[in-house]
Amino acid sequence: MTITPHIFEAYLKCPMKCWLLATGKHLIGNTYAEWVKTQTDSYRVAEAKRLLTQTPSGEYVISPCSSRNGGICMTSEDMKSAKWRLAIDVPLRTDESQQARNGQLGETTFSSEAKGQMTVATASIKQEADERMVWVIEARLHAIERAPSEGRGKSAKFVPIRFAFQNKLNNDERMMLAFEALVLSEVLGRPIGLGKIIHGEEQATLKVKTSVMSTQVKNYIKKVITLLSSHSAPDLSLNRHCTECEFQDHCRKIATEKDDLSLLSNMSEKECQKLQAKGIFTVTQLAYTFRPRRRAKKQTEKQEKYLHSLKALAIRENKIHVAGSPELKIEGTPVYLDVEGLPDRDFYYLIGMRIGNSQSAMQHSLWANAIDDEKRIWNEFLGILVSVENPVVIHYGSYETTFFTRMLARHGLPPEYSSMPAVLECAINLVSVIFAKVYYPTYSNGLKDIARYLDFKWSDEGASGLSSIAWRHQWEETRSDNLVRKLTIYNAEDCAALERVADTVRALYELKTNSTMTEKHNFVDVDSLKREKLYHFGRNDFALPALEQINMAGYWDYQRARIFLRTDKRVKAAVQKTVKCKHHIIRINQTIELLDHPPCCPKCGGQKAERHGWITKTIEDLKFSKSGIKSWGVRYRFLEYICYFCHSTYYAADRPWQRSRIGSNLRSYILYQLIELRIPQTTVDHSLNQLFGMNIPVGTAAGQKRLGSKIYENTYKEILNNIIAGNFIHADETKISIDNHNAYVWVFANHDAVSYVYADSREGGMVQELLRNFKGVLVSDFYSAYDSIDCPQQKCLVHLIRDLNDDYFKQPFNDELKIMVHEFSDLLKSIVETIDRFGLKARFLRKHKKYVDRYNRSISGRKFKTEIAIKYQKRFEKYADKLFTFLDYDNVPWNNNNAEHAIKPFAKLRHVFGGVSTPKAIHDYLVLLSVAETCKYRGISFLDFLRSGELDIDKFSSGGRSRLKV
């Protein structure tokens, strides 16, 4: 079986196209495809003639044939004995016998390096095919340039040449040249390292290193053989090439019959494969996966996410579905713009403008015969736009946006049009209004599909943007007035279609704003769709009042209060026991009198005062014992005094309670439950009332948290200052959601203390200011914000080995990465063994520095080829002075696990408040959490520290009180 350039090129575009061509499917035809073929053939002939005129007579050949294989294709002997400098239209062919001869020649003639570079395509791909089938690769090279031998023992050089009429080349043209170079290398028996592509109107020459692409070409050939060896067609998948393909109608008909997912033009192949892996193969199946969801408050200002499932639902229901608010306000005179151009030349030849609405609209068509006329039609466009009162330009897609940018840069603005930049900058791209907000029941968001759904019709149903390119080129050849008329009508109809779509979007916005959108308008408001939940709570909507009444009679509380109590005495007794809210009376367990006399009047400073009476304050508290906890009420009695001079009343300022009626033990117990046990605040309030018979209101725990944060604020600052004054710091950060935006909590720790700091962002300004005077070693991950801190740094090697391990699993056959990982693991393993034996002592670790330097030199001196190996090479070079800093310092860890361990308590606490908080409340949590974790690091009970009333953790620890049992 033969693989021709047409089959290979078809595979580059689409596997299905390759299959249809190989199986002899009749070409159905496509206007653009036919024009491309005509252009390709004519350009090839013209360029061949041009090269022949530049080559002396007798030094070129045209369509050379061989006498050795029946006169069909050139052989290796023919090529090596050739005397010409240029060959045009050269047929080449590789087969099994040719490969065998190349193998023998390679052993006797070529160097080992050349043999390693040789691409024996048939031999390498036969393993993928049936052994009985001989695969032949054919090519008809556009031209071959031959350079004579440079000396004895050296072969002549052959350079394949390919012609392409496009000014802008894509990768497929390079791949086709590499394919032809591969065939030539097979015939010659040696690699072809360079090829040329002559392209465009100016006959530009592009040199391509074909040897670099040979492996990729071989892989494509293997895939082609696998495809054609199969007895069934490949899975159909529509792609962007379909609009240019001669089999477009055939494939689309099959896809429509199958309701294939690839009909959705905005869905990528990767997304389609993911859905197919889940068992979703059709658009209808995808439609049933849509679930209306409430949009989160923090995402209200973000761009709506495009949902393929909602698009599928719109197609299934054949109704327009509106998600979000497609705001389209036209405050002025609408100018509907559509521009036609030749993208290959960056030339715009037709500007269509439809000014106004409906029947009163005026159409302008500005035509350019040549590139020199482009400036003229641009100025005419600006002149018309200036004459319009308050113009609002509306266009469809980014093509017109690029048009504005290029025209302003290319031709500028005349002085009389100085107001136009503001108008063009405010131009409305209708696609951006529609995208992810309005889902039309069409397979794409193209203007043609949407306008046709809205009953708009073009006079030429086959017209498209690609067709207009072909028509324009035909006009340049024929100068036919009919083609000019055809293009201007097509352009004007595009402007009218744009108006139709814009009117629909504006109507949708008004209906959405006024909440009058109903299904009778053939529109569906997605926000009004019923949200389906597996576990639904709430009232159901009933079509009939009688059904709602029956449903109400089945409620639990209704039946219990009206039905069950009539027959069940226990239910009746339970219902009749109503809990009446009574004033809570605190039982007094202890009375304390405070007889301290204040030294002076706080108002006037007078020292003469008289007793004015007794005041009482009742405190609700807890009493701890060895076997349990019980509620404990304390009544304080203290004297009130009246000033002899100003007659104001006052009392002693020093009191053993805070402003609330909560005692110190009860406050300590609340903080212990909130921070250590991570119990939600409302649950703490309810549990105290239930367990101790209290009547504290909801919100008490939150108030005590604020008060506790105020009490221990200085303790928190002292912890942070002690960490900064130490010899090393572990630093890390984690994200938290605050007020519908992301904030961050930074963790700073050493071996016996932890401090948490809140920051609005992840930027390094806060950390740099905090550690400005720090002179110890900073242990951190590879986040770049730490790099600017002026101190010795140790990067976490655990992070590095995790990254190496993950990439090693992803690329197990990458020899460069494999060697790098093995060498690094051996180096680090020996260091860890020394640490396990002697600890983090610099005098034992310094011996490894020479091995570290050797490894760094080895990595820097190599020339890696794979992308992943080069990435790690750069990483090792960048952090060479920060990976093994711990070898020079005592007690400095080689990893950042201490900080990661400190993040875990906050991560668990973060689940409790779930993002519903404020920066101030988070700071209160962080103050108390810093104290709690520092107590844990010191082996101290957090609850006992709170109950002690001590504010200095060091003093409490040195007193030997209540250490944790480890």
Short mmCIF file of N, CA and C in Angstrom, two decimals, residues 435-511:
data_model
loop_
_atom_site.label_atom_id
_atom_site.label_comp_id
_atom_site.label_asym_id
_atom_site.label_seq_id
_atom_site.Cartn_x
_atom_site.Cartn_y
_atom_site.Cartn_z
N PHE A 435 -21.04 35.91 24.74
CA PHE A 435 -20.29 34.75 25.21
C PHE A 435 -20.59 34.44 26.66
N ALA A 436 -20.95 33.19 26.93
CA ALA A 436 -21.24 32.66 28.26
C ALA A 436 -22.44 33.31 28.91
N LYS A 437 -23.18 34.13 28.16
CA LYS A 437 -24.38 34.77 28.72
C LYS A 437 -25.63 34.42 27.93
N VAL A 438 -25.49 34.38 26.61
CA VAL A 438 -26.63 34.01 25.76
C VAL A 438 -26.25 32.75 25.00
N TYR A 439 -27.03 31.71 25.19
CA TYR A 439 -26.78 30.42 24.54
C TYR A 439 -27.87 30.19 23.49
N TYR A 440 -27.50 30.40 22.23
CA TYR A 440 -28.43 30.15 21.14
C TYR A 440 -28.46 28.65 20.82
N PRO A 441 -29.58 28.14 20.34
CA PRO A 441 -29.66 26.72 19.98
C PRO A 441 -28.96 26.44 18.65
N THR A 442 -27.70 26.80 18.57
CA THR A 442 -26.88 26.58 17.39
C THR A 442 -25.59 25.90 17.83
N TYR A 443 -24.97 25.19 16.92
CA TYR A 443 -23.76 24.45 17.28
C TYR A 443 -22.55 25.35 17.46
N SER A 444 -22.60 26.56 16.94
CA SER A 444 -21.49 27.49 17.11
C SER A 444 -22.04 28.86 17.45
N ASN A 445 -21.16 29.78 17.81
CA ASN A 445 -21.55 31.16 18.08
C ASN A 445 -21.23 32.06 16.89
N GLY A 446 -21.09 31.45 15.71
CA GLY A 446 -20.82 32.23 14.51
C GLY A 446 -22.01 33.07 14.11
N LEU A 447 -21.72 34.19 13.45
CA LEU A 447 -22.79 35.10 13.03
C LEU A 447 -23.76 34.41 12.09
N LYS A 448 -23.23 33.57 11.19
CA LYS A 448 -24.11 32.90 10.22
C LYS A 448 -25.10 31.98 10.92
N ASP A 449 -24.63 31.16 11.84
CA ASP A 449 -25.51 30.21 12.52
C ASP A 449 -26.58 30.92 13.34
N ILE A 450 -26.17 31.93 14.11
CA ILE A 450 -27.13 32.62 14.98
C ILE A 450 -28.15 33.39 14.16
N ALA A 451 -27.70 34.10 13.12
CA ALA A 451 -28.63 34.87 12.29
C ALA A 451 -29.60 33.96 11.56
N ARG A 452 -29.13 32.80 11.08
CA ARG A 452 -30.05 31.87 10.42
C ARG A 452 -31.09 31.36 11.39
N TYR A 453 -30.71 31.13 12.66
CA TYR A 453 -31.70 30.73 13.66
C TYR A 453 -32.75 31.81 13.85
N LEU A 454 -32.34 33.08 13.69
CA LEU A 454 -33.26 34.21 13.86
C LEU A 454 -33.97 34.54 12.54
N ASP A 455 -34.00 33.55 11.62
CA ASP A 455 -34.73 33.65 10.34
C ASP A 455 -34.14 34.67 9.38
N PHE A 456 -32.86 34.93 9.49
CA PHE A 456 -32.21 35.79 8.51
C PHE A 456 -31.64 34.91 7.40
N LYS A 457 -31.76 35.37 6.17
CA LYS A 457 -31.29 34.57 5.04
C LYS A 457 -30.36 35.39 4.17
N TRP A 458 -29.30 34.74 3.68
CA TRP A 458 -28.38 35.34 2.72
C TRP A 458 -28.84 34.99 1.31
N SER A 459 -28.61 35.89 0.37
CA SER A 459 -29.01 35.61 -1.01
C SER A 459 -28.23 34.42 -1.58
N ASP A 460 -26.98 34.25 -1.13
CA ASP A 460 -26.16 33.09 -1.51
C ASP A 460 -25.96 32.26 -0.25
N GLU A 461 -26.67 31.15 -0.13
CA GLU A 461 -26.63 30.34 1.09
C GLU A 461 -25.26 29.73 1.35
N GLY A 462 -24.46 29.60 0.30
CA GLY A 462 -23.14 29.00 0.48
C GLY A 462 -22.06 30.01 0.80
N ALA A 463 -22.43 31.27 0.96
CA ALA A 463 -21.44 32.31 1.21
C ALA A 463 -20.83 32.16 2.59
N SER A 464 -19.53 32.47 2.68
CA SER A 464 -18.83 32.42 3.95
C SER A 464 -17.59 33.29 3.85
N GLY A 465 -16.91 33.45 4.96
CA GLY A 465 -15.69 34.25 4.96
C GLY A 465 -14.63 33.66 4.05
N LEU A 466 -14.49 32.33 4.02
CA LEU A 466 -13.51 31.69 3.15
C LEU A 466 -13.90 31.85 1.68
N SER A 467 -15.21 31.79 1.42
CA SER A 467 -15.65 31.99 0.03
C SER A 467 -15.31 33.39 -0.45
N SER A 468 -15.43 34.37 0.42
CA SER A 468 -15.13 35.74 0.02
C SER A 468 -13.65 35.90 -0.35
N ILE A 469 -12.79 35.16 0.31
CA ILE A 469 -11.36 35.21 -0.04
C ILE A 469 -11.15 34.69 -1.46
N ALA A 470 -11.81 33.58 -1.78
CA ALA A 470 -11.69 33.02 -3.13
C ALA A 470 -12.27 33.97 -4.17
N TRP A 471 -13.42 34.60 -3.86
CA TRP A 471 -14.05 35.53 -4.80
C TRP A 471 -13.15 36.73 -5.06
N ARG A 472 -12.51 37.24 -4.02
CA ARG A 472 -11.65 38.41 -4.18
C ARG A 472 -10.46 38.07 -5.09
N HIS A 473 -9.85 36.91 -4.89
CA HIS A 473 -8.72 36.52 -5.74
C HIS A 473 -9.18 36.31 -7.19
N GLN A 474 -10.38 35.77 -7.36
CA GLN A 474 -10.91 35.60 -8.71
C GLN A 474 -11.14 36.96 -9.37
N TRP A 475 -11.59 37.93 -8.57
CA TRP A 475 -11.80 39.28 -9.13
C TRP A 475 -10.48 39.89 -9.56
N GLU A 476 -9.41 39.67 -8.77
CA GLU A 476 -8.11 40.24 -9.13
C GLU A 476 -7.60 39.67 -10.44
N GLU A 477 -8.04 38.45 -10.77
CA GLU A 477 -7.62 37.84 -12.03
C GLU A 477 -8.51 38.27 -13.20
N THR A 478 -9.82 38.45 -12.92
CA THR A 478 -10.77 38.69 -14.01
C THR A 478 -11.31 40.12 -14.06
N ARG A 479 -11.26 40.85 -12.92
CA ARG A 479 -11.82 42.19 -12.81
C ARG A 479 -13.30 42.21 -13.20
N SER A 480 -14.02 41.19 -12.77
CA SER A 480 -15.44 41.05 -13.11
C SER A 480 -16.29 41.90 -12.17
N ASP A 481 -17.20 42.72 -12.76
CA ASP A 481 -18.11 43.53 -11.94
C ASP A 481 -19.09 42.66 -11.17
N ASN A 482 -19.40 41.49 -11.70
CA ASN A 482 -20.32 40.59 -10.99
C ASN A 482 -19.74 40.13 -9.66
N LEU A 483 -18.44 39.92 -9.63
CA LEU A 483 -17.80 39.50 -8.38
C LEU A 483 -17.78 40.65 -7.36
N VAL A 484 -17.57 41.87 -7.84
CA VAL A 484 -17.64 43.02 -6.93
C VAL A 484 -19.02 43.14 -6.34
N ARG A 485 -20.04 43.00 -7.20
CA ARG A 485 -21.43 43.07 -6.73
C ARG A 485 -21.72 41.93 -5.75
N LYS A 486 -21.20 40.76 -6.03
CA LYS A 486 -21.42 39.60 -5.16
C LYS A 486 -20.80 39.83 -3.78
N LEU A 487 -19.60 40.38 -3.72
CA LEU A 487 -18.93 40.63 -2.44
C LEU A 487 -19.60 41.74 -1.66
N THR A 488 -20.00 42.83 -2.32
CA THR A 488 -20.64 43.94 -1.61
C THR A 488 -22.01 43.51 -1.07
N ILE A 489 -22.74 42.70 -1.82
CA ILE A 489 -24.03 42.22 -1.32
C ILE A 489 -23.83 41.32 -0.11
N TYR A 490 -22.83 40.45 -0.21
CA TYR A 490 -22.53 39.55 0.93
C TYR A 490 -22.14 40.36 2.16
N ASN A 491 -21.32 41.37 1.98
CA ASN A 491 -20.89 42.22 3.09
C ASN A 491 -22.07 42.99 3.70
N ALA A 492 -22.94 43.53 2.84
CA ALA A 492 -24.11 44.28 3.33
C ALA A 492 -25.06 43.36 4.10
N GLU A 493 -25.21 42.14 3.62
CA GLU A 493 -26.07 41.20 4.33
C GLU A 493 -25.49 40.80 5.67
N ASP A 494 -24.16 40.75 5.77
CA ASP A 494 -23.53 40.50 7.07
C ASP A 494 -23.85 41.62 8.04
N CYS A 495 -23.84 42.87 7.57
CA CYS A 495 -24.18 44.01 8.42
C CYS A 495 -25.63 43.92 8.88
N ALA A 496 -26.52 43.54 7.97
CA ALA A 496 -27.93 43.40 8.34
C ALA A 496 -28.13 42.26 9.33
N ALA A 497 -27.39 41.16 9.14
CA ALA A 497 -27.48 40.04 10.09
C ALA A 497 -26.98 40.46 11.46
N LEU A 498 -25.92 41.27 11.48
CA LEU A 498 -25.40 41.77 12.75
C LEU A 498 -26.45 42.62 13.46
N GLU A 499 -27.18 43.44 12.71
CA GLU A 499 -28.26 44.23 13.31
C GLU A 499 -29.34 43.34 13.91
N ARG A 500 -29.70 42.27 13.20
CA ARG A 500 -30.73 41.35 13.68
C ARG A 500 -30.30 40.71 15.02
N VAL A 501 -29.06 40.28 15.09
CA VAL A 501 -28.57 39.66 16.33
C VAL A 501 -28.52 40.67 17.46
N ALA A 502 -28.04 41.89 17.17
CA ALA A 502 -27.95 42.92 18.21
C ALA A 502 -29.32 43.27 18.76
N ASP A 503 -30.33 43.37 17.89
CA ASP A 503 -31.69 43.66 18.35
C ASP A 503 -32.19 42.57 19.28
N THR A 504 -31.87 41.33 18.96
CA THR A 504 -32.30 40.22 19.81
C THR A 504 -31.64 40.29 21.18
N VAL A 505 -30.34 40.56 21.20
CA VAL A 505 -29.62 40.65 22.47
C VAL A 505 -30.17 41.79 23.31
N ARG A 506 -30.47 42.93 22.68
CA ARG A 506 -31.02 44.06 23.42
C ARG A 506 -32.40 43.72 23.98
N ALA A 507 -33.20 43.01 23.21
CA ALA A 507 -34.51 42.59 23.71
C ALA A 507 -34.38 41.62 24.88
N LEU A 508 -33.41 40.72 24.78
CA LEU A 508 -33.18 39.77 25.88
C LEU A 508 -32.77 40.51 27.15
N TYR A 509 -31.94 41.52 27.02
CA TYR A 509 -31.50 42.28 28.20
C TYR A 509 -32.68 43.01 28.85
N GLU A 510 -33.55 43.59 28.04
CA GLU A 510 -34.71 44.29 28.60
C GLU A 510 -35.64 43.32 29.31
N LEU A 511 -35.89 42.15 28.72
CA LEU A 511 -36.75 41.16 29.36
C LEU A 511 -36.13 40.66 30.65
#
